[in-house]
JSON list of C-alpha atoms in Angstrom, two decimals:
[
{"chain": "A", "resi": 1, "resn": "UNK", "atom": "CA", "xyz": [11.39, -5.62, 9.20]},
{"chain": "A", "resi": 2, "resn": "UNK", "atom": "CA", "xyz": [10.56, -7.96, 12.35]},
{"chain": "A", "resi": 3, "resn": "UNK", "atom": "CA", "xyz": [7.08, -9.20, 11.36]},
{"chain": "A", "resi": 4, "resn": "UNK", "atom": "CA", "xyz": [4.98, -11.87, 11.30]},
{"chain": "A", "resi": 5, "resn": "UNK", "atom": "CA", "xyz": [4.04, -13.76, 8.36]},
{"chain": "A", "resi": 6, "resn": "UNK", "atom": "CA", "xyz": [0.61, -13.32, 7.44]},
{"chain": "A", "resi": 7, "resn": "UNK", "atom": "CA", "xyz": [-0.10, -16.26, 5.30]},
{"chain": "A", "resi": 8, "resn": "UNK", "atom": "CA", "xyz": [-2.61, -16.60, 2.71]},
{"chain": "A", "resi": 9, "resn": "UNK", "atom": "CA", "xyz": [-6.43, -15.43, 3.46]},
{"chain": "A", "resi": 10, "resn": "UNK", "atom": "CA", "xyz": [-4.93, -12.31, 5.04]},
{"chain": "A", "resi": 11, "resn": "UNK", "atom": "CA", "xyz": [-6.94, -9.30, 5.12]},
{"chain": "A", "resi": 12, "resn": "UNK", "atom": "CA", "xyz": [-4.59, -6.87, 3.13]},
{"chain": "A", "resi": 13, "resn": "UNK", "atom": "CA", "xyz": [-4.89, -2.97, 3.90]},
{"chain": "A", "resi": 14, "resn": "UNK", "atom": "CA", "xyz": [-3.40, -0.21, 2.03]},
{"chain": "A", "resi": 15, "resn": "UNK", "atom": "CA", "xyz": [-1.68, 1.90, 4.18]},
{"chain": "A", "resi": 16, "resn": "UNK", "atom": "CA", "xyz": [0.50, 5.79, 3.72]},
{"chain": "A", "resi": 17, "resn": "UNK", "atom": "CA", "xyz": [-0.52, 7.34, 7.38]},
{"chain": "A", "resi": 18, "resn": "UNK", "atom": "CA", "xyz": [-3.20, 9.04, 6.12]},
{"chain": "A", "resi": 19, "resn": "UNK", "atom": "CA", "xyz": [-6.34, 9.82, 8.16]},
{"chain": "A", "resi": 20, "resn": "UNK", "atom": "CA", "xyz": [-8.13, 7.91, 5.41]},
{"chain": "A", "resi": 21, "resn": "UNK", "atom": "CA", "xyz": [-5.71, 4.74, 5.42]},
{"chain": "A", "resi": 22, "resn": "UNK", "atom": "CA", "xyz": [-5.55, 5.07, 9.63]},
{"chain": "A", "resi": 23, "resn": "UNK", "atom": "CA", "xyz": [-9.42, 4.10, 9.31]},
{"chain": "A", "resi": 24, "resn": "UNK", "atom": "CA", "xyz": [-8.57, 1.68, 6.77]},
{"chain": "A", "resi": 25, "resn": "UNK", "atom": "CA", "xyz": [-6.33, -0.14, 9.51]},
{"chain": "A", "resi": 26, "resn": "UNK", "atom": "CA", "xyz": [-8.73, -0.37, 12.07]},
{"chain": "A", "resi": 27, "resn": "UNK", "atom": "CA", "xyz": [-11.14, -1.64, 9.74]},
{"chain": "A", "resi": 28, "resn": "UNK", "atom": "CA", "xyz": [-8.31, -4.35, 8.59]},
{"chain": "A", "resi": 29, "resn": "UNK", "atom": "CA", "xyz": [-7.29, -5.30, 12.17]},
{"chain": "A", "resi": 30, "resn": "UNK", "atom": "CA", "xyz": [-11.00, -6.01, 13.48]},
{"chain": "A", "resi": 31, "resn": "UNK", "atom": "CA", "xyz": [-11.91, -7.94, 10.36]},
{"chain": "A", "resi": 32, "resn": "UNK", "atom": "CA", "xyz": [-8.52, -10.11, 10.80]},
{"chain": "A", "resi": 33, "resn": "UNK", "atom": "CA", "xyz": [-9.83, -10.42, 14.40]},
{"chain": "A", "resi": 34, "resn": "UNK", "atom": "CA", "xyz": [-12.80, -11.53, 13.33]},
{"chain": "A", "resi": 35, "resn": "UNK", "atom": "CA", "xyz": [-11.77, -13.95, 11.04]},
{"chain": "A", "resi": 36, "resn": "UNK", "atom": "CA", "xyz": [-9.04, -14.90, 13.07]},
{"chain": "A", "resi": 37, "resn": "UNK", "atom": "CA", "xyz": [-6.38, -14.29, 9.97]},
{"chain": "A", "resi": 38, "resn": "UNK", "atom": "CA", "xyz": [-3.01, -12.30, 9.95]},
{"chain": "A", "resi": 39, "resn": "UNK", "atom": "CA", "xyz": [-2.89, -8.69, 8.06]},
{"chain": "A", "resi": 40, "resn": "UNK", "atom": "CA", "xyz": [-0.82, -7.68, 4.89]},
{"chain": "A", "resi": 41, "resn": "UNK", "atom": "CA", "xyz": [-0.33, -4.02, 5.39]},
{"chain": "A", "resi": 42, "resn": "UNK", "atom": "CA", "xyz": [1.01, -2.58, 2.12]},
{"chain": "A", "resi": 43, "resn": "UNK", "atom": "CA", "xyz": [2.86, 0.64, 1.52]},
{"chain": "A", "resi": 44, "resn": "UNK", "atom": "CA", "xyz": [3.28, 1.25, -2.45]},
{"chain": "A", "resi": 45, "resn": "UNK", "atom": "CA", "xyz": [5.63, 4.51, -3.31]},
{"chain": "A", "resi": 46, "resn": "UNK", "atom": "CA", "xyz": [4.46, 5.64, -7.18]},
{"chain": "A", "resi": 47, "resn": "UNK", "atom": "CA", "xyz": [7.15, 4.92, -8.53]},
{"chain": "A", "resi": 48, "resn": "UNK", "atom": "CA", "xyz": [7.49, 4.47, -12.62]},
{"chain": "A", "resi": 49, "resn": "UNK", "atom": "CA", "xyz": [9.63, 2.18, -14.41]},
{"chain": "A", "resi": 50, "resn": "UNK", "atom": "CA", "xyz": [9.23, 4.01, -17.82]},
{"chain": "A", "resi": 51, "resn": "UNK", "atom": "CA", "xyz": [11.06, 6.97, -16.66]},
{"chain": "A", "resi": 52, "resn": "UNK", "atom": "CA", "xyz": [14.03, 7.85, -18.84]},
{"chain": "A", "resi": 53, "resn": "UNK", "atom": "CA", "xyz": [17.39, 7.67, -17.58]},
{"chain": "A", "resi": 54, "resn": "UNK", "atom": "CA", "xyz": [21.11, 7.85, -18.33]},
{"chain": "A", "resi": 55, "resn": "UNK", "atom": "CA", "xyz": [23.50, 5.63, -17.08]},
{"chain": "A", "resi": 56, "resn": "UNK", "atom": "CA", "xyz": [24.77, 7.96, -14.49]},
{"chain": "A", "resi": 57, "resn": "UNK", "atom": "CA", "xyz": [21.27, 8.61, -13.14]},
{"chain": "A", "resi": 58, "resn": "UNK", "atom": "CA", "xyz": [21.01, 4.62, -12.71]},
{"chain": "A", "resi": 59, "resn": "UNK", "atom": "CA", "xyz": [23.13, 4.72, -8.76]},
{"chain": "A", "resi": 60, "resn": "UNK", "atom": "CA", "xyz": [21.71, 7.65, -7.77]},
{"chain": "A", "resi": 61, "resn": "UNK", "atom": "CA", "xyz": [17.54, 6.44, -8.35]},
{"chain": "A", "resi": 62, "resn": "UNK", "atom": "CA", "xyz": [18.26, 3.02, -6.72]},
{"chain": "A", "resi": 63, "resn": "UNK", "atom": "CA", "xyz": [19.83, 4.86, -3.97]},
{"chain": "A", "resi": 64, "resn": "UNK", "atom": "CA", "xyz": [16.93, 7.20, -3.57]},
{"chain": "A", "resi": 65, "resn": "UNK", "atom": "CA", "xyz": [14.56, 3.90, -3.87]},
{"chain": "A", "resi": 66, "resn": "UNK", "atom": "CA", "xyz": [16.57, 2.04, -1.01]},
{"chain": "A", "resi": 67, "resn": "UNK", "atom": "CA", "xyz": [16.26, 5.16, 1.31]},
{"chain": "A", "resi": 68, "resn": "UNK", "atom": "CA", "xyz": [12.36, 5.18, 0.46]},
{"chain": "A", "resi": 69, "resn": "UNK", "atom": "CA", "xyz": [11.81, 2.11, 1.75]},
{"chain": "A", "resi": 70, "resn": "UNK", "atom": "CA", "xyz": [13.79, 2.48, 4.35]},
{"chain": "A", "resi": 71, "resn": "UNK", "atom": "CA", "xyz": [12.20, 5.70, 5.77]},
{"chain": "A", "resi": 72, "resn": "UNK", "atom": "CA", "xyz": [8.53, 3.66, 4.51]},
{"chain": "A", "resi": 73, "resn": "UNK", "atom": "CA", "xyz": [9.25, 0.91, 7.13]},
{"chain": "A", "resi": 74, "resn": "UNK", "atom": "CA", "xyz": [10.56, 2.90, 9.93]},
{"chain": "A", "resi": 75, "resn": "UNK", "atom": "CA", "xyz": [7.69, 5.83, 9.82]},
{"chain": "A", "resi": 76, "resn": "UNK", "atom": "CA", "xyz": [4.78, 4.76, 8.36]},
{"chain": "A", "resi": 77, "resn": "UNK", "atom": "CA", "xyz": [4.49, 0.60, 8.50]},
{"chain": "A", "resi": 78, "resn": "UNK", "atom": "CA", "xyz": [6.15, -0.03, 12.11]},
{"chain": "A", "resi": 79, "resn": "UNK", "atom": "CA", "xyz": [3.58, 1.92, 13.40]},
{"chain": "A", "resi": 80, "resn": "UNK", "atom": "CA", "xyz": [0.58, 0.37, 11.43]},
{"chain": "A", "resi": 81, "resn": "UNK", "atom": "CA", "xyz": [2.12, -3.03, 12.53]},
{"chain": "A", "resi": 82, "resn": "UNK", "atom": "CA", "xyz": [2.42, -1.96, 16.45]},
{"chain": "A", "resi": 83, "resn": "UNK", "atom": "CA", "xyz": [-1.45, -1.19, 16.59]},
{"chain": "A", "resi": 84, "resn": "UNK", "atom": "CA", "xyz": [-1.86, -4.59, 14.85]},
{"chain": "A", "resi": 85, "resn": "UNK", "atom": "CA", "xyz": [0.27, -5.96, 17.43]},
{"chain": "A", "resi": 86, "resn": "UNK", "atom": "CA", "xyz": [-1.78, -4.60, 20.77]},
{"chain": "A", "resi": 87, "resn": "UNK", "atom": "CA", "xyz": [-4.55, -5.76, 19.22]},
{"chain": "A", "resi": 88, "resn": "UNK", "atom": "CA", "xyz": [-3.47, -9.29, 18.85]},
{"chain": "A", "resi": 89, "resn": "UNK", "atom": "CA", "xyz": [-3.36, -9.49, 14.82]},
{"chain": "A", "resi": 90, "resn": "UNK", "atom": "CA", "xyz": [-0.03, -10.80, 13.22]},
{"chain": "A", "resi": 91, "resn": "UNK", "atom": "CA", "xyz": [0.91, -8.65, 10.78]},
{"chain": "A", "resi": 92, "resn": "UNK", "atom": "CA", "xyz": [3.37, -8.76, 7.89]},
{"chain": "A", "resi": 93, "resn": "UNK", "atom": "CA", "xyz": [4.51, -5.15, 6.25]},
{"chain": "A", "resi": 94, "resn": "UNK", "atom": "CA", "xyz": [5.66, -4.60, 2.84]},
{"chain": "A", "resi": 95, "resn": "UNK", "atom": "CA", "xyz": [6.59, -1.62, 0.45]},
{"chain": "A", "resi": 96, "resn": "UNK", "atom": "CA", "xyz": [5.98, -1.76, -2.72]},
{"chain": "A", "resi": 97, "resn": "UNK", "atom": "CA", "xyz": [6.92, 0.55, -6.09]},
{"chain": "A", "resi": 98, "resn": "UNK", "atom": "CA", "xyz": [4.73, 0.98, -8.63]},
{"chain": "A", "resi": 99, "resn": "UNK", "atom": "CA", "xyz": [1.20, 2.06, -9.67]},
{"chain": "A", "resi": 100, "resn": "UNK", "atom": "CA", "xyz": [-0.21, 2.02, -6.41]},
{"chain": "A", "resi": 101, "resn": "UNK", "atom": "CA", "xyz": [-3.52, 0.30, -7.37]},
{"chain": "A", "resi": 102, "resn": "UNK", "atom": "CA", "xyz": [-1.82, -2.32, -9.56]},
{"chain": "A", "resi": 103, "resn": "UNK", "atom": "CA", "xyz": [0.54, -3.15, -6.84]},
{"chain": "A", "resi": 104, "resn": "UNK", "atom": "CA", "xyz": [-2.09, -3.70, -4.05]},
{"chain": "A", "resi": 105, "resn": "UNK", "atom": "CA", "xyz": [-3.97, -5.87, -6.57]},
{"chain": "A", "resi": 106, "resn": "UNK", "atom": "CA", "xyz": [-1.01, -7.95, -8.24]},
{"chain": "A", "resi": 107, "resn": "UNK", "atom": "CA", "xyz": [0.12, -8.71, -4.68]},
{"chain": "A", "resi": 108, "resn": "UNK", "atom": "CA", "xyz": [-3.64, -9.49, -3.25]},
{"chain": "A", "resi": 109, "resn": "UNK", "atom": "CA", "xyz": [-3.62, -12.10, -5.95]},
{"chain": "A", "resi": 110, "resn": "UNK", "atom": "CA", "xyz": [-0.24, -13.34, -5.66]},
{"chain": "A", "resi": 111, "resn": "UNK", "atom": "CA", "xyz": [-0.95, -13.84, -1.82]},
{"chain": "A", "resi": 112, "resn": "UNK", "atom": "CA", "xyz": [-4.48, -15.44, -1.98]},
{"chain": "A", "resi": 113, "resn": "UNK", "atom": "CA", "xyz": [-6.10, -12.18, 0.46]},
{"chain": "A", "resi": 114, "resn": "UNK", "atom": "CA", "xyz": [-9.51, -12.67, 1.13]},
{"chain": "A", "resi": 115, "resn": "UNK", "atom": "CA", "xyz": [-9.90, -8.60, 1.22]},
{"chain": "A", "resi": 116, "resn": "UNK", "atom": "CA", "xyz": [-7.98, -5.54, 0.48]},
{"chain": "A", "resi": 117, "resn": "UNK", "atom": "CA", "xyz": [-8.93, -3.02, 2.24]},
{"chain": "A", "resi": 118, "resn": "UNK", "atom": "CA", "xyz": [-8.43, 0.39, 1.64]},
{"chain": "A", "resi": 119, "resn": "UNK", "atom": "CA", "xyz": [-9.30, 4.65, 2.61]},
{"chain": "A", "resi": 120, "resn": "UNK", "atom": "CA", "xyz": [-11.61, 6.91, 0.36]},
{"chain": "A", "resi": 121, "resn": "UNK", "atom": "CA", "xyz": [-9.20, 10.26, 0.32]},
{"chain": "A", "resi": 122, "resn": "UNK", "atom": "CA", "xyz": [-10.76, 13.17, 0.05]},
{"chain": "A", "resi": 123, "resn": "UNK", "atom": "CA", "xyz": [-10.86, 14.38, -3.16]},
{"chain": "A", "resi": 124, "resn": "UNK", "atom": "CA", "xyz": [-13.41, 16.69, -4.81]},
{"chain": "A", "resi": 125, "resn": "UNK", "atom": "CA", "xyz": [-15.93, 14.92, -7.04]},
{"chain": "A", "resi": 126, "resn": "UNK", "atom": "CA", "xyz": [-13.96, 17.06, -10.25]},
{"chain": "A", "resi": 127, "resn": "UNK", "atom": "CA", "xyz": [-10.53, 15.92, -9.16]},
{"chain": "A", "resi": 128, "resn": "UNK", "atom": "CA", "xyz": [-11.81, 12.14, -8.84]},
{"chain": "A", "resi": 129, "resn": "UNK", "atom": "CA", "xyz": [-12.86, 12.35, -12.65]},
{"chain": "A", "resi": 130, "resn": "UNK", "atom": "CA", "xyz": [-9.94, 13.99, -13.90]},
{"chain": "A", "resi": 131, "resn": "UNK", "atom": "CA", "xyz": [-7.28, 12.27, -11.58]},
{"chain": "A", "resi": 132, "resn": "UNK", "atom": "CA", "xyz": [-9.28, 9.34, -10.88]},
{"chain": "A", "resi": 133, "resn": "UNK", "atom": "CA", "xyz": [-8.26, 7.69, -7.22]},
{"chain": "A", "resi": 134, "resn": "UNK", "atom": "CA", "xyz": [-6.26, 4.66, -6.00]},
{"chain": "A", "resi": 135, "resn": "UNK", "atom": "CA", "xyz": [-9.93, 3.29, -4.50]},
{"chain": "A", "resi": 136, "resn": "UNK", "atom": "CA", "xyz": [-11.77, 3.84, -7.77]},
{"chain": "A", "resi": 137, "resn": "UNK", "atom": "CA", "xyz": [-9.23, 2.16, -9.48]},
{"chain": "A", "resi": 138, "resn": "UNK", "atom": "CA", "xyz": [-8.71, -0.84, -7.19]},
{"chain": "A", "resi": 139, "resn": "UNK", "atom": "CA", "xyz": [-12.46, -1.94, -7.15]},
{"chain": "A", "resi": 140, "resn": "UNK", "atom": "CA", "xyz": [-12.09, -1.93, -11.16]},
{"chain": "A", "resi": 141, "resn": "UNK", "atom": "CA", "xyz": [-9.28, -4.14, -11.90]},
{"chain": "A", "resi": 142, "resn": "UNK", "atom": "CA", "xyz": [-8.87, -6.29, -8.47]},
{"chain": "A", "resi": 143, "resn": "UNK", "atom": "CA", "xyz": [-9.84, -9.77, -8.47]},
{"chain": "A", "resi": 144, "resn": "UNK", "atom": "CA", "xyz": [-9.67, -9.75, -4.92]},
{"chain": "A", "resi": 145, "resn": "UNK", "atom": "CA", "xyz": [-12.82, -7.91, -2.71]},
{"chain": "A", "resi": 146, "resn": "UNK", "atom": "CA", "xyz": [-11.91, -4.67, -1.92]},
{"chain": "A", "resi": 147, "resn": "UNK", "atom": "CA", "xyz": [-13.73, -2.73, 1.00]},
{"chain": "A", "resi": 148, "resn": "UNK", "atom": "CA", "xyz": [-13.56, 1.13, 0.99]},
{"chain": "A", "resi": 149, "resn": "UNK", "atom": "CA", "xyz": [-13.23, 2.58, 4.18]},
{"chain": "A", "resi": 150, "resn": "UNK", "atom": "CA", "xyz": [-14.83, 6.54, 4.15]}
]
């Protein structure tokens, strides 16, 4: 993908087109404006390494991964990265696969972020303490500051 390389102190946002992560963008893009730092925006398909398969099953799951991130970079980060853009904030876009909360963290760290930033969904107050949410989790185990965006 044609992007900019955000360096390290970028403000990293979680992003998956949601009303919740759209916030979460502007959010991201005024605080790299005001810090005068690039943007990380992160797309991270749950995606599970411990899932059994046969050898067989091996070409058709890294297929279905490659067309993933392929569709995850052409509808939902070129996007995120054009409002970036018009707003004057270099921005690097990645996609990820994994637990999405581990991902955005492992990767904050890896790429010294002074923030992650990510959207509060909408869940129900039951579902949240069943299910638990990508937000609750991220605050827990990140060593980088995370701001939730409502």
């Amino acid at each position: 993908m044609g992007t900019t390389e955000s360096g390290p102190g970028a403000v990293l946002v979680a992003y998956d087109h949601s009303a919740g992560s759209r916030r979460a963008l502007a959010r991201a893009v005024a605080l790299a404006q005001a810090l005068g730092c690039g943007l990380l925006i992160v797309h991270v398909i749950e995606w599970s390494p411990y899932r059994f398969t046969i050898p067989e099953d091996n070409a058709e799951r890294h297929r279905q991964r490659q067309a993933e991130i392929a569709a995850a970079e052409n509808e939902v980060l070129a996007p995120a990265c054009r409002v970036a853009g018009e707003a004057g904030v270099a921005a690097e876009a990645l996609v990820r696969h994994g637990h999405v909360a581990e991902s955005l963290s492992e990767l904050a760290a890896a790429r010294a972020a002074a923030l992650i930033v990510c959207g509060r969904r909408g869940q129900s107050r039951i579902q949240s303490l069943l299910l638990g949410s990508v937000a609750t989790s991220l605050v827990q185990i990140s060593q980088v500051p995370v701001l939730v965006v409502p």
